[in-house]
Amino acid sequence: MCPSCPHTPPCPPAYAHDHEAARLVAFHPEQGWGLLCNGVVVFEDTGELLPDGRSLPTHRAPCARAA
């Protein structure tokens, strides 16, 4: 649970395996990023920036090849 999260149920913390389930509290599509309630910045390429400054690489599913 996020210590300052006002949502019910509370958003998962930034370092939980399901941290992406937190609610979006700021969204800037023109810049390609959003801020989750738990302090994680998510980017449109699926990369992430954790509150401690560590980055997580993009994690898109591989595209299926046309037959």
mmCIF file of N, CA and C in Angstrom:
data_model
loop_
_atom_site.group_PDB
_atom_site.id
_atom_site.type_symbol
_atom_site.label_atom_id
_atom_site.label_comp_id
_atom_site.label_asym_id
_atom_site.label_seq_id
_atom_site.Cartn_x
_atom_site.Cartn_y
_atom_site.Cartn_z
ATOM 1 N N MET A 1 0.844 -1.175 0.000
ATOM 2 C CA MET A 1 0.000 0.000 0.000
ATOM 3 C C MET A 1 0.893 1.243 0.000
ATOM 4 N N CYS A 2 0.487 2.252 -0.752
ATOM 5 C CA CYS A 2 1.208 3.524 -0.774
ATOM 6 C C CYS A 2 0.850 4.298 0.489
ATOM 7 N N PRO A 3 1.839 4.844 1.187
ATOM 8 C CA PRO A 3 1.543 5.546 2.429
ATOM 9 C C PRO A 3 0.614 6.745 2.260
ATOM 10 N N SER A 4 0.688 7.464 1.158
ATOM 11 C CA SER A 4 -0.139 8.654 0.986
ATOM 12 C C SER A 4 -1.267 8.455 -0.022
ATOM 13 N N CYS A 5 -1.560 7.220 -0.389
ATOM 14 C CA CYS A 5 -2.577 6.934 -1.394
ATOM 15 C C CYS A 5 -3.983 7.153 -0.836
ATOM 16 N N PRO A 6 -4.778 8.014 -1.476
ATOM 17 C CA PRO A 6 -6.139 8.261 -1.017
ATOM 18 C C PRO A 6 -7.170 7.312 -1.631
ATOM 19 N N HIS A 7 -6.747 6.415 -2.494
ATOM 20 C CA HIS A 7 -7.681 5.561 -3.221
ATOM 21 C C HIS A 7 -8.134 4.356 -2.405
ATOM 22 N N THR A 8 -9.327 3.870 -2.722
ATOM 23 C CA THR A 8 -9.858 2.661 -2.103
ATOM 24 C C THR A 8 -10.226 1.708 -3.216
ATOM 25 N N PRO A 9 -9.647 0.528 -3.261
ATOM 26 C CA PRO A 9 -8.562 0.033 -2.423
ATOM 27 C C PRO A 9 -7.270 0.796 -2.725
ATOM 28 N N PRO A 10 -6.338 0.783 -1.770
ATOM 29 C CA PRO A 10 -5.084 1.523 -1.962
ATOM 30 C C PRO A 10 -4.268 0.999 -3.143
ATOM 31 N N CYS A 11 -3.563 1.880 -3.783
ATOM 32 C CA CYS A 11 -2.691 1.495 -4.903
ATOM 33 C C CYS A 11 -1.501 0.703 -4.382
ATOM 34 N N PRO A 12 -0.978 -0.224 -5.214
ATOM 35 C CA PRO A 12 0.218 -0.960 -4.791
ATOM 36 C C PRO A 12 1.435 -0.037 -4.734
ATOM 37 N N PRO A 13 2.371 -0.321 -3.840
ATOM 38 C CA PRO A 13 3.566 0.525 -3.737
ATOM 39 C C PRO A 13 4.451 0.422 -4.981
ATOM 40 N N ALA A 14 5.349 1.363 -5.113
ATOM 41 C CA ALA A 14 6.212 1.461 -6.292
ATOM 42 C C ALA A 14 7.075 0.234 -6.521
ATOM 43 N N TYR A 15 7.429 -0.498 -5.465
ATOM 44 C CA TYR A 15 8.351 -1.623 -5.635
ATOM 45 C C TYR A 15 7.642 -2.968 -5.605
ATOM 46 N N ALA A 16 6.314 -2.972 -5.618
ATOM 47 C CA ALA A 16 5.546 -4.214 -5.680
ATOM 48 C C ALA A 16 5.549 -4.723 -7.117
ATOM 49 N N HIS A 17 5.373 -6.024 -7.275
ATOM 50 C CA HIS A 17 5.392 -6.589 -8.632
ATOM 51 C C HIS A 17 4.235 -6.065 -9.480
ATOM 52 N N ASP A 18 3.156 -5.620 -8.854
ATOM 53 C CA ASP A 18 1.999 -5.105 -9.587
ATOM 54 C C ASP A 18 1.898 -3.577 -9.516
ATOM 55 N N HIS A 19 3.034 -2.904 -9.402
ATOM 56 C CA HIS A 19 3.027 -1.441 -9.224
ATOM 57 C C HIS A 19 2.343 -0.687 -10.355
ATOM 58 N N GLU A 20 2.260 -1.278 -11.538
ATOM 59 C CA GLU A 20 1.613 -0.613 -12.670
ATOM 60 C C GLU A 20 0.106 -0.511 -12.505
ATOM 61 N N ALA A 21 -0.453 -1.203 -11.500
ATOM 62 C CA ALA A 21 -1.890 -1.142 -11.244
ATOM 63 C C ALA A 21 -2.293 0.122 -10.490
ATOM 64 N N ALA A 22 -1.333 0.928 -10.077
ATOM 65 C CA ALA A 22 -1.635 2.178 -9.385
ATOM 66 C C ALA A 22 -2.368 3.125 -10.335
ATOM 67 N N ARG A 23 -3.138 4.008 -9.775
ATOM 68 C CA ARG A 23 -3.902 4.957 -10.588
ATOM 69 C C ARG A 23 -3.020 6.054 -11.159
ATOM 70 N N LEU A 24 -3.385 6.486 -12.338
ATOM 71 C CA LEU A 24 -2.709 7.582 -13.010
ATOM 72 C C LEU A 24 -3.159 8.890 -12.372
ATOM 73 N N VAL A 25 -2.231 9.703 -11.902
ATOM 74 C CA VAL A 25 -2.583 10.970 -11.259
ATOM 75 C C VAL A 25 -2.171 12.183 -12.090
ATOM 76 N N ALA A 26 -1.296 11.993 -13.056
ATOM 77 C CA ALA A 26 -0.918 13.056 -13.990
ATOM 78 C C ALA A 26 -0.611 12.396 -15.320
ATOM 79 N N PHE A 27 -1.055 13.013 -16.407
ATOM 80 C CA PHE A 27 -0.872 12.397 -17.722
ATOM 81 C C PHE A 27 -0.511 13.495 -18.710
ATOM 82 N N HIS A 28 0.591 13.292 -19.412
ATOM 83 C CA HIS A 28 1.052 14.251 -20.408
ATOM 84 C C HIS A 28 1.320 13.510 -21.718
ATOM 85 N N PRO A 29 0.250 13.169 -22.457
ATOM 86 C CA PRO A 29 0.429 12.397 -23.691
ATOM 87 C C PRO A 29 1.265 13.113 -24.741
ATOM 88 N N GLU A 30 1.236 14.449 -24.723
ATOM 89 C CA GLU A 30 2.039 15.196 -25.690
ATOM 90 C C GLU A 30 3.525 15.026 -25.426
ATOM 91 N N GLN A 31 3.878 14.648 -24.192
ATOM 92 C CA GLN A 31 5.272 14.401 -23.831
ATOM 93 C C GLN A 31 5.568 12.914 -23.684
ATOM 94 N N GLY A 32 4.535 12.075 -23.710
ATOM 95 C CA GLY A 32 4.729 10.629 -23.680
ATOM 96 C C GLY A 32 4.932 10.017 -22.311
ATOM 97 N N TRP A 33 4.403 10.642 -21.251
ATOM 98 C CA TRP A 33 4.601 10.079 -19.916
ATOM 99 C C TRP A 33 3.406 10.356 -19.014
ATOM 100 N N GLY A 34 3.332 9.565 -17.937
ATOM 101 C CA GLY A 34 2.308 9.740 -16.917
ATOM 102 C C GLY A 34 2.897 9.401 -15.558
ATOM 103 N N LEU A 35 2.263 9.927 -14.515
ATOM 104 C CA LEU A 35 2.704 9.692 -13.147
ATOM 105 C C LEU A 35 1.647 8.864 -12.430
ATOM 106 N N LEU A 36 2.066 7.754 -11.831
ATOM 107 C CA LEU A 36 1.161 6.924 -11.053
ATOM 108 C C LEU A 36 1.121 7.404 -9.610
ATOM 109 N N CYS A 37 0.070 7.043 -8.901
ATOM 110 C CA CYS A 37 -0.120 7.441 -7.508
ATOM 111 C C CYS A 37 1.058 7.028 -6.622
ATOM 112 N N ASN A 38 1.726 5.935 -6.955
ATOM 113 C CA ASN A 38 2.824 5.430 -6.135
ATOM 114 C C ASN A 38 4.164 6.079 -6.473
ATOM 115 N N GLY A 39 4.176 7.090 -7.335
ATOM 116 C CA GLY A 39 5.407 7.806 -7.653
ATOM 117 C C GLY A 39 6.164 7.270 -8.849
ATOM 118 N N VAL A 40 5.671 6.239 -9.492
ATOM 119 C CA VAL A 40 6.327 5.677 -10.678
ATOM 120 C C VAL A 40 5.930 6.514 -11.900
ATOM 121 N N VAL A 41 6.925 6.878 -12.709
ATOM 122 C CA VAL A 41 6.665 7.559 -13.971
ATOM 123 C C VAL A 41 6.665 6.490 -15.057
ATOM 124 N N VAL A 42 5.579 6.444 -15.829
ATOM 125 C CA VAL A 42 5.471 5.478 -16.917
ATOM 126 C C VAL A 42 5.555 6.231 -18.245
ATOM 127 N N PHE A 43 6.245 5.624 -19.197
ATOM 128 C CA PHE A 43 6.437 6.232 -20.503
ATOM 129 C C PHE A 43 5.671 5.460 -21.552
ATOM 130 N N GLU A 44 5.310 6.134 -22.642
ATOM 131 C CA GLU A 44 4.502 5.488 -23.670
ATOM 132 C C GLU A 44 5.211 4.302 -24.328
ATOM 133 N N ASP A 45 6.536 4.241 -24.250
ATOM 134 C CA ASP A 45 7.249 3.089 -24.807
ATOM 135 C C ASP A 45 7.304 1.930 -23.816
ATOM 136 N N THR A 46 6.596 2.036 -22.687
ATOM 137 C CA THR A 46 6.476 1.065 -21.590
ATOM 138 C C THR A 46 7.682 1.042 -20.665
ATOM 139 N N GLY A 47 8.618 1.952 -20.814
ATOM 140 C CA GLY A 47 9.696 2.086 -19.840
ATOM 141 C C GLY A 47 9.144 2.754 -18.587
ATOM 142 N N GLU A 48 9.873 2.649 -17.496
ATOM 143 C CA GLU A 48 9.411 3.218 -16.236
ATOM 144 C C GLU A 48 10.576 3.824 -15.472
ATOM 145 N N LEU A 49 10.268 4.807 -14.654
ATOM 146 C CA LEU A 49 11.234 5.432 -13.767
ATOM 147 C C LEU A 49 10.682 5.310 -12.351
ATOM 148 N N LEU A 50 11.431 4.612 -11.488
ATOM 149 C CA LEU A 50 10.998 4.397 -10.110
ATOM 150 C C LEU A 50 11.312 5.619 -9.261
ATOM 151 N N PRO A 51 10.640 5.774 -8.119
ATOM 152 C CA PRO A 51 10.865 6.958 -7.281
ATOM 153 C C PRO A 51 12.313 7.164 -6.837
ATOM 154 N N ASP A 52 13.096 6.093 -6.746
ATOM 155 C CA ASP A 52 14.497 6.246 -6.326
ATOM 156 C C ASP A 52 15.429 6.587 -7.483
ATOM 157 N N GLY A 53 14.869 6.782 -8.688
ATOM 158 C CA GLY A 53 15.659 7.163 -9.848
ATOM 159 C C GLY A 53 16.068 6.009 -10.742
ATOM 160 N N ARG A 54 15.855 4.768 -10.287
ATOM 161 C CA ARG A 54 16.191 3.618 -11.145
ATOM 162 C C ARG A 54 15.208 3.550 -12.303
ATOM 163 N N SER A 55 15.702 3.110 -13.450
ATOM 164 C CA SER A 55 14.825 2.959 -14.609
ATOM 165 C C SER A 55 14.599 1.488 -14.890
ATOM 166 N N LEU A 56 13.417 1.205 -15.401
ATOM 167 C CA LEU A 56 13.076 -0.146 -15.836
ATOM 168 C C LEU A 56 12.940 -0.089 -17.347
ATOM 169 N N PRO A 57 13.531 -1.048 -18.059
ATOM 170 C CA PRO A 57 13.487 -1.011 -19.518
ATOM 171 C C PRO A 57 12.075 -1.269 -20.043
ATOM 172 N N THR A 58 11.890 -0.978 -21.309
ATOM 173 C CA THR A 58 10.599 -1.257 -21.944
ATOM 174 C C THR A 58 10.303 -2.748 -21.847
ATOM 175 N N HIS A 59 9.031 -3.078 -21.795
ATOM 176 C CA HIS A 59 8.655 -4.476 -21.662
ATOM 177 C C HIS A 59 7.434 -4.809 -22.509
ATOM 178 N N ARG A 60 7.517 -4.413 -23.747
ATOM 179 C CA ARG A 60 6.444 -4.739 -24.691
ATOM 180 C C ARG A 60 6.541 -6.200 -25.072
ATOM 181 N N ALA A 61 5.385 -6.781 -25.346
ATOM 182 C CA ALA A 61 5.349 -8.143 -25.865
ATOM 183 C C ALA A 61 5.898 -8.139 -27.281
ATOM 184 N N PRO A 62 6.634 -9.168 -27.654
ATOM 185 C CA PRO A 62 7.164 -9.203 -29.027
ATOM 186 C C PRO A 62 6.022 -9.258 -30.038
ATOM 187 N N CYS A 63 6.217 -8.604 -31.159
ATOM 188 C CA CYS A 63 5.201 -8.601 -32.225
ATOM 189 C C CYS A 63 5.165 -9.964 -32.915
ATOM 190 N N ALA A 64 3.971 -10.370 -33.278
ATOM 191 C CA ALA A 64 3.828 -11.637 -34.011
ATOM 192 C C ALA A 64 4.239 -11.393 -35.456
ATOM 193 N N ARG A 65 4.903 -12.357 -36.033
ATOM 194 C CA ARG A 65 5.326 -12.230 -37.430
ATOM 195 C C ARG A 65 4.191 -12.644 -38.359
ATOM 196 N N ALA A 66 4.070 -11.942 -39.445
ATOM 197 C CA ALA A 66 3.056 -12.284 -40.447
ATOM 198 C C ALA A 66 3.517 -13.546 -41.173
ATOM 199 N N ALA A 67 2.592 -14.402 -41.416
ATOM 200 C CA ALA A 67 2.923 -15.668 -42.109
ATOM 201 C C ALA A 67 2.903 -15.514 -43.591
#
